[in-house]
Coordinates of C-alpha atoms and ligand atoms in Angstrom, one line a residue:
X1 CA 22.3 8.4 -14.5
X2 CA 21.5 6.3 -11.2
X3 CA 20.4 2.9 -11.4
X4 CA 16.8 2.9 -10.7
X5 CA 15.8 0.9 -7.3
X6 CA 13.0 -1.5 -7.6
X7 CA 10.7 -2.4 -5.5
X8 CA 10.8 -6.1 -4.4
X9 CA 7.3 -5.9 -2.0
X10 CA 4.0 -6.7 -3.6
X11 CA 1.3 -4.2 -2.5
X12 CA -1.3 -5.9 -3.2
X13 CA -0.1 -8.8 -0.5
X14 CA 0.4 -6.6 2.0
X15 CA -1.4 -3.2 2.2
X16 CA -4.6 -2.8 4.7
X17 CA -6.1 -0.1 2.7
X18 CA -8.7 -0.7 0.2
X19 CA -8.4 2.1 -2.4
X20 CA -5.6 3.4 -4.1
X21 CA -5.2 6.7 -5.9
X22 CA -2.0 8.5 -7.1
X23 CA -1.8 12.1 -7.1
X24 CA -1.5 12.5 -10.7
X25 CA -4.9 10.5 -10.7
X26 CA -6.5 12.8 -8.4
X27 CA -5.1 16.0 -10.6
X28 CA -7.1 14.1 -13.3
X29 CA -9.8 13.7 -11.6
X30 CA -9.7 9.7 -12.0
X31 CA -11.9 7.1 -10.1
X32 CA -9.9 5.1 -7.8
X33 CA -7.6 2.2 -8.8
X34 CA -8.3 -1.0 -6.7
X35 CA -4.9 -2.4 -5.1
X36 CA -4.6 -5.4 -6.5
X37 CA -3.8 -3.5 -10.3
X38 CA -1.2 -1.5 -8.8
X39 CA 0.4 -4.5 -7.1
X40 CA 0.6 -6.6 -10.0
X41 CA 3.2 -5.0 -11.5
X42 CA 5.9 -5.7 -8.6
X43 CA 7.2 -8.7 -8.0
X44 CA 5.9 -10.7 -5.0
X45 CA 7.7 -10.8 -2.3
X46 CA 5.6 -9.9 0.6
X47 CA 7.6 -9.3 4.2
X48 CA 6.4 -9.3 7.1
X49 CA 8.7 -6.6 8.3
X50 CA 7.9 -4.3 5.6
X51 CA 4.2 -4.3 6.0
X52 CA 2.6 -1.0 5.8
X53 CA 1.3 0.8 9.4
X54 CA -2.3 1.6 9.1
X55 CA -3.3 5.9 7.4
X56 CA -4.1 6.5 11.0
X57 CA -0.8 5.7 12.4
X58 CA 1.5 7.0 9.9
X59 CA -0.6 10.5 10.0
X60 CA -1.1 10.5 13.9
X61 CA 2.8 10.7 15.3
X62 CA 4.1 12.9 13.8
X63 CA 7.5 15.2 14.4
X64 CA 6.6 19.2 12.3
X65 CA 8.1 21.5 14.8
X66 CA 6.7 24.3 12.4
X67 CA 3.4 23.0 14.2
X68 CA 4.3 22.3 17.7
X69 CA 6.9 19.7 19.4
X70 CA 3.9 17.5 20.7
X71 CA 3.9 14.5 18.6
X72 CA 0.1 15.5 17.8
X73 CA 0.4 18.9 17.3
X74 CA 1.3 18.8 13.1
X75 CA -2.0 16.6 13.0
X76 CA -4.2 19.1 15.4
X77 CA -2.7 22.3 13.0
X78 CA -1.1 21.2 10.0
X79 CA -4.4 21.9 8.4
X80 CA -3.7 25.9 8.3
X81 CA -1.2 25.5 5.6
X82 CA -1.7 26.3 2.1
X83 CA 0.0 23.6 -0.3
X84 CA -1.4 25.5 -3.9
X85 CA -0.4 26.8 -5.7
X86 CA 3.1 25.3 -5.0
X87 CA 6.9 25.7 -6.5
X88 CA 10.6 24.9 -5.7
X89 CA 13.4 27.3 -6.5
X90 CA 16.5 25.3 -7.4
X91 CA 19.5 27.5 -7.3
X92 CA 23.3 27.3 -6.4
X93 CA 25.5 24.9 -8.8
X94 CA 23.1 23.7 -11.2
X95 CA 22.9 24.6 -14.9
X96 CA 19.1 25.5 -15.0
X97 CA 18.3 28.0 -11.6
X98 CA 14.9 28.8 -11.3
X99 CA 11.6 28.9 -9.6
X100 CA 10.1 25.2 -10.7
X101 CA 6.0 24.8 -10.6
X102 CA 5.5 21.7 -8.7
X103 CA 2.7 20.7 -11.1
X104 CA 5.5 21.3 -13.8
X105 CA 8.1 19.0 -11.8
X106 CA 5.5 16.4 -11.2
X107 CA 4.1 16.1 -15.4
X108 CA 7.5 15.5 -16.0
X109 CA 8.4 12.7 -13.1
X110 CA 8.3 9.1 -13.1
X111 CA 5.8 8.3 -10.4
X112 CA 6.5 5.2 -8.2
X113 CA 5.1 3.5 -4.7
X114 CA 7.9 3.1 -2.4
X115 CA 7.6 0.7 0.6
X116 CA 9.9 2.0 3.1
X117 CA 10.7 1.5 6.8
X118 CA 10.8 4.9 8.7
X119 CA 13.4 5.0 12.0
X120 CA 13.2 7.8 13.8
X121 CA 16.0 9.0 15.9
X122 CA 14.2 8.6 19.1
X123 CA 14.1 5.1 18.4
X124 CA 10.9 4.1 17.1
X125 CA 10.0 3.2 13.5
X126 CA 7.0 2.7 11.4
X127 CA 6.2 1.2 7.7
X128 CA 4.9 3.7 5.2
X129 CA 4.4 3.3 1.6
X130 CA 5.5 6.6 0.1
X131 CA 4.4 8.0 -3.7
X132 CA 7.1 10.2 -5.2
X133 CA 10.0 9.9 -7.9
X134 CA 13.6 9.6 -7.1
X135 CA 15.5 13.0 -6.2
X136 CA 17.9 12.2 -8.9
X137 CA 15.8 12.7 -11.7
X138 CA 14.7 16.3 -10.0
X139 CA 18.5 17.3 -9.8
X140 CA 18.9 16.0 -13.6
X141 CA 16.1 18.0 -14.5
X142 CA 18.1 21.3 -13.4
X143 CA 21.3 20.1 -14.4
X144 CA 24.5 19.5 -12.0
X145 CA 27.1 21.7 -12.7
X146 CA 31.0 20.5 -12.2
X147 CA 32.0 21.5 -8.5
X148 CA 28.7 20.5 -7.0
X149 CA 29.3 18.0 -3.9
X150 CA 26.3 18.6 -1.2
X151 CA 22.6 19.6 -1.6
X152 CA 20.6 22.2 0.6
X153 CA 17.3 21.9 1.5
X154 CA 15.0 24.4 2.7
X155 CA 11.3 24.0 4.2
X156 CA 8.6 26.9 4.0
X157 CA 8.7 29.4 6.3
X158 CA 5.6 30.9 6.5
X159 CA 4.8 31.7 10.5
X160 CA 1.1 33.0 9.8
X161 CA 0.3 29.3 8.2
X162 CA 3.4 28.0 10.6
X163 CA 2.8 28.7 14.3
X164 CA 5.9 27.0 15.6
X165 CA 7.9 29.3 13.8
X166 CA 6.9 32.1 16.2
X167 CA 9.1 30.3 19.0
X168 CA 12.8 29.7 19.0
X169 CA 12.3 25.7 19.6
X170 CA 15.0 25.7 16.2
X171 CA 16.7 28.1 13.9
X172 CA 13.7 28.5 11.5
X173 CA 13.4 27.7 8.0
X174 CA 14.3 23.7 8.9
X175 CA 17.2 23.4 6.8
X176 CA 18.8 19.4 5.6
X177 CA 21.2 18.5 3.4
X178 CA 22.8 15.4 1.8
X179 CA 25.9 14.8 0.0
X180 CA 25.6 14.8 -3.4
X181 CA 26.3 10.7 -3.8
X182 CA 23.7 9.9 -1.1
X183 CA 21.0 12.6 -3.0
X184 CA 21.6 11.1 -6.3
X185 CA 21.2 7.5 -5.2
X186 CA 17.9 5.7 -6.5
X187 CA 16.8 4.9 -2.4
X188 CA 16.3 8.8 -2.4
X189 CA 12.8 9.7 -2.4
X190 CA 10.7 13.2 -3.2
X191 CA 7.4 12.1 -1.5
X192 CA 4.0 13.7 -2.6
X193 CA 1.6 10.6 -1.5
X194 CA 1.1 8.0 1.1
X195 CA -1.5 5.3 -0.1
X196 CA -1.7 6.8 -3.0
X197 CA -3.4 10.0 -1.8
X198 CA -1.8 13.6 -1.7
X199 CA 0.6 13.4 0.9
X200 CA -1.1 15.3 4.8
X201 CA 0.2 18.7 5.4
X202 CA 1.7 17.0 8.8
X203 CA 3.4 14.6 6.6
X204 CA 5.3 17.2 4.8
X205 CA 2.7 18.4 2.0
X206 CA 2.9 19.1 -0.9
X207 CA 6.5 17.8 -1.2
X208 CA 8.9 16.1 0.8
X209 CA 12.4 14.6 1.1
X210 CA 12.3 10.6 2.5
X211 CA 15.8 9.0 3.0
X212 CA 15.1 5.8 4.0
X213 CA 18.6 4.7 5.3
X214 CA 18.8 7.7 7.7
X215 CA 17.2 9.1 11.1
X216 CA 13.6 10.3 10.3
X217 CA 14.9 14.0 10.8
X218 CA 17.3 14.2 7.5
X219 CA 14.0 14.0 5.9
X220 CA 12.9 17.2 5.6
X221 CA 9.1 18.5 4.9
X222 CA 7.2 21.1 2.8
X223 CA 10.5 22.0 0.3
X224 CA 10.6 24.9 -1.0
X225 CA 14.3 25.5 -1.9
X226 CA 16.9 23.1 -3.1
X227 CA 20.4 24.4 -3.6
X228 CA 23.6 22.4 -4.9
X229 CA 26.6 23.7 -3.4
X230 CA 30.4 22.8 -2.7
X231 CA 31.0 23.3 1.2
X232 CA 28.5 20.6 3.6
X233 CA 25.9 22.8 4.4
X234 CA 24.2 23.1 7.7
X235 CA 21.2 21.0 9.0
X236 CA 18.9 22.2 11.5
X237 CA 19.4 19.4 14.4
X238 CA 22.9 19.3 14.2
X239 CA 22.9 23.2 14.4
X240 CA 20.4 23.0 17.6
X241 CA 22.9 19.9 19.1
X242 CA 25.9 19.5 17.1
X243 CA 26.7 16.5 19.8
X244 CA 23.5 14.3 19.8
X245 CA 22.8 14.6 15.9
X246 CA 25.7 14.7 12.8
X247 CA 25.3 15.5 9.4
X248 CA 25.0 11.9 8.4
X249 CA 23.1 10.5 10.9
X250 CA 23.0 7.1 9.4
X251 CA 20.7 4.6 11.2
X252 CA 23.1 2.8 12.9
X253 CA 22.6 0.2 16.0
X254 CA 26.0 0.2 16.9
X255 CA 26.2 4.0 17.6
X256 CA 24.3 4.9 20.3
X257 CA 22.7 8.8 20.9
X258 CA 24.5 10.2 23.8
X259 CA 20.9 10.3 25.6
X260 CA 20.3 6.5 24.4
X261 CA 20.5 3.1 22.6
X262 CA 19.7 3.2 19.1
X263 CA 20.3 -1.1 19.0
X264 CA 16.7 -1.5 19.1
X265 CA 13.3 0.1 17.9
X266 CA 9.3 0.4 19.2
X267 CA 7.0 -0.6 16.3
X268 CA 4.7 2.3 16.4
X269 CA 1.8 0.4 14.8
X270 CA 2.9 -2.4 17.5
X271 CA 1.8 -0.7 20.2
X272 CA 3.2 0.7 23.6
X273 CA 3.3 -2.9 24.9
X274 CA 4.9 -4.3 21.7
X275 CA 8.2 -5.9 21.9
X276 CA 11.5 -3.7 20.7
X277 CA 12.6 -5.2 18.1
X278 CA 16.5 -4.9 16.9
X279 CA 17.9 -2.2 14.4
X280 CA 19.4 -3.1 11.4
X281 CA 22.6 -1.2 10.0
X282 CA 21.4 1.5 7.5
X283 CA 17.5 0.6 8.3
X284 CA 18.1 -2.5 6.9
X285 CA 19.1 -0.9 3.6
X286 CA 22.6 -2.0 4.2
X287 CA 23.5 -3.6 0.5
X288 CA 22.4 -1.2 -1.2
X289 CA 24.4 2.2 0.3
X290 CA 27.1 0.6 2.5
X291 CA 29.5 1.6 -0.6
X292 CA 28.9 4.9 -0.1
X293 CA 30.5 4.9 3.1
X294 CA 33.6 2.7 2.7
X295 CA 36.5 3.6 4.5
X296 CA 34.7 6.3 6.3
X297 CA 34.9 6.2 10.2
X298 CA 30.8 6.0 11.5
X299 CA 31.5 7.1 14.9
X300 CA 33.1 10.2 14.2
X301 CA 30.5 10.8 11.0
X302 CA 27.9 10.2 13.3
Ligands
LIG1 N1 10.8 18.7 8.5 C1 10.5 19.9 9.0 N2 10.4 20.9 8.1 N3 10.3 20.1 10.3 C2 10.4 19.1 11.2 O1 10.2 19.4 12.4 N4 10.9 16.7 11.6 C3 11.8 15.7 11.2 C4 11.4 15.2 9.7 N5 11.2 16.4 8.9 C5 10.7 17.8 10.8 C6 10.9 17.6 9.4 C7 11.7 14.5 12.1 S1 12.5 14.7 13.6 C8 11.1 13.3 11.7 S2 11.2 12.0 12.7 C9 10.3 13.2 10.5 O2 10.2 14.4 9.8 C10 8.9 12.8 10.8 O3 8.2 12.5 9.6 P1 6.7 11.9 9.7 O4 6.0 12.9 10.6 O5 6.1 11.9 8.3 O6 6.7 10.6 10.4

């Protein structure tokens, strides 16, 4: 199995908010925790880069084309969906196919607070600290099967819930997928909090993907179908504009979108008025998956 990833940031140095409540905790009913308890069992190493956007920023901008292209649109009517009861059919190459409770999936996971940074493909970025459990232990759970090389992912589609999904803005349901070495590496997130509340329905509720070395797009919202297969399978942005977005889509400052530079990056939290700051190769994740890419050309696998 993976090596697990930890965490080097301390929480407790660096988050603005004062309560803290995983979602297993809220299932239970449980009080809140106070922050500094949750911190202490990381090791301190607060950075400044890494330092958590504010709730209201990280559930403010937001891209959910199933609710609109406006980047306030998921927050204005990502309240109509229904997140319960909730389950994940996990089918294709895997030894265990079947429709998977998420309650089920989530008594069974190792929950953990993630600090990542987010960069989005148009070229702004923001700090959110994610709940989930690594996608690897999901897979394990269903069991690879020998031939499996890429994993599908597929978002609700529900267009009474969904009103984007009336209009042809994208092929709907959203559709991702990763290649089995990137989906199995301990980086690779399945979110279901942020602050340690239940994650918002226009972040992806109840259950989304969160790849923190690649464009904010890969990572794909509301899951309702993951499927291990052989071929690469398609991906909803490089199906809409096979030229502007691969199916790797790296972070990468030295390849630029045809449209624009991705060298440098707006700080959402900063500000309009904030100064860019520069991109880091991978999102600044660079040790930790540039061996997954060796030898492999990034312009072309763009
Ligand atoms: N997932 C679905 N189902 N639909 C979407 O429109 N947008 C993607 C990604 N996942 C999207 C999606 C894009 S373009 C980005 S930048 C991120 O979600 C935004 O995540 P956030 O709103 O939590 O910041």
């Amino acid at each position: 199995m993976a090596k697990r990833w930890i965490n080097d940031l301390s929480q407790a140095d660096i988050t603005p908010e004062s309560t803290y409540l995983n979602r297993r905790q809220i299932l239970a009913g449980m009080a809140g925790v106070s922050v500094a308890g949750l911190g202490a069992a990381s090791s301190a190493r607060a950075s400044a880069d890494l330092t958590p956007d504010s709730w209201e920023v990280i559930t403010s901008y937001n891209n959910f084309y199933e609710f609109g292209t406006g980047k306030d649109d998921p927050m204005k009517y990502a309240g109509s969906l229904t997140t319960e009861p909730w389950s994940i059919e996990i089918d294709g190459l895997v030894e265990r196919p079947g429709t998977y409770a998420l309650d089920d999936i989530l008594s069974k996971m190792t929950m953990e607070e993630r600090i990542y940074r987010f960069r989005c493909v148009e070229a702004w970025s923001m700090v959110v600290p994610w709940n989930g459990f690594e996608l690897a232990d999901l897979l394990q759970m269903a069991g690879l099967k020998e031939g499996a090389k890429y994993v599908a992912f597929e978002t609700l589609m529900r267009p009474e819930e969904m009103p984007g999904q009336k209009y042809p803005v994208l092929e709907w349901p959203y559709v991702e997928g990763l290649r089995l070495d990137e989906a199995m590496h301990p980086l690779t997130l399945m979110a279901t909090g942020i602050y340690g509340k239940p994650i918002p329905n226009q972040n992806g509720a109840p259950i989304r993907l969160v790849v923190p070395w690649k464009y904010g797009f890969k990572s794909i919202k509301s899951i309702v179908r993951i499927t291990l297969t052989e071929g690469e399978p398609p991906t909803s942005w490089n199906r809409a504009n096979p030229r502007e977005y691969g199916f790797y889509s790296n972070v990468n400052p030295t390849v630029d979108h045809p449209r624009w530079s991705q060298a440098t990056e707006r700080t959402i939290g900063g500000g309009l008025f904030a100064k860019r700051k520069p991109t880091l190769m991978f999102n600044g994740y660079e040790k930790e998956v540039a061996s997954l890419y060796e030898g492999m050309d990034l312009r072309t696998h763009y």
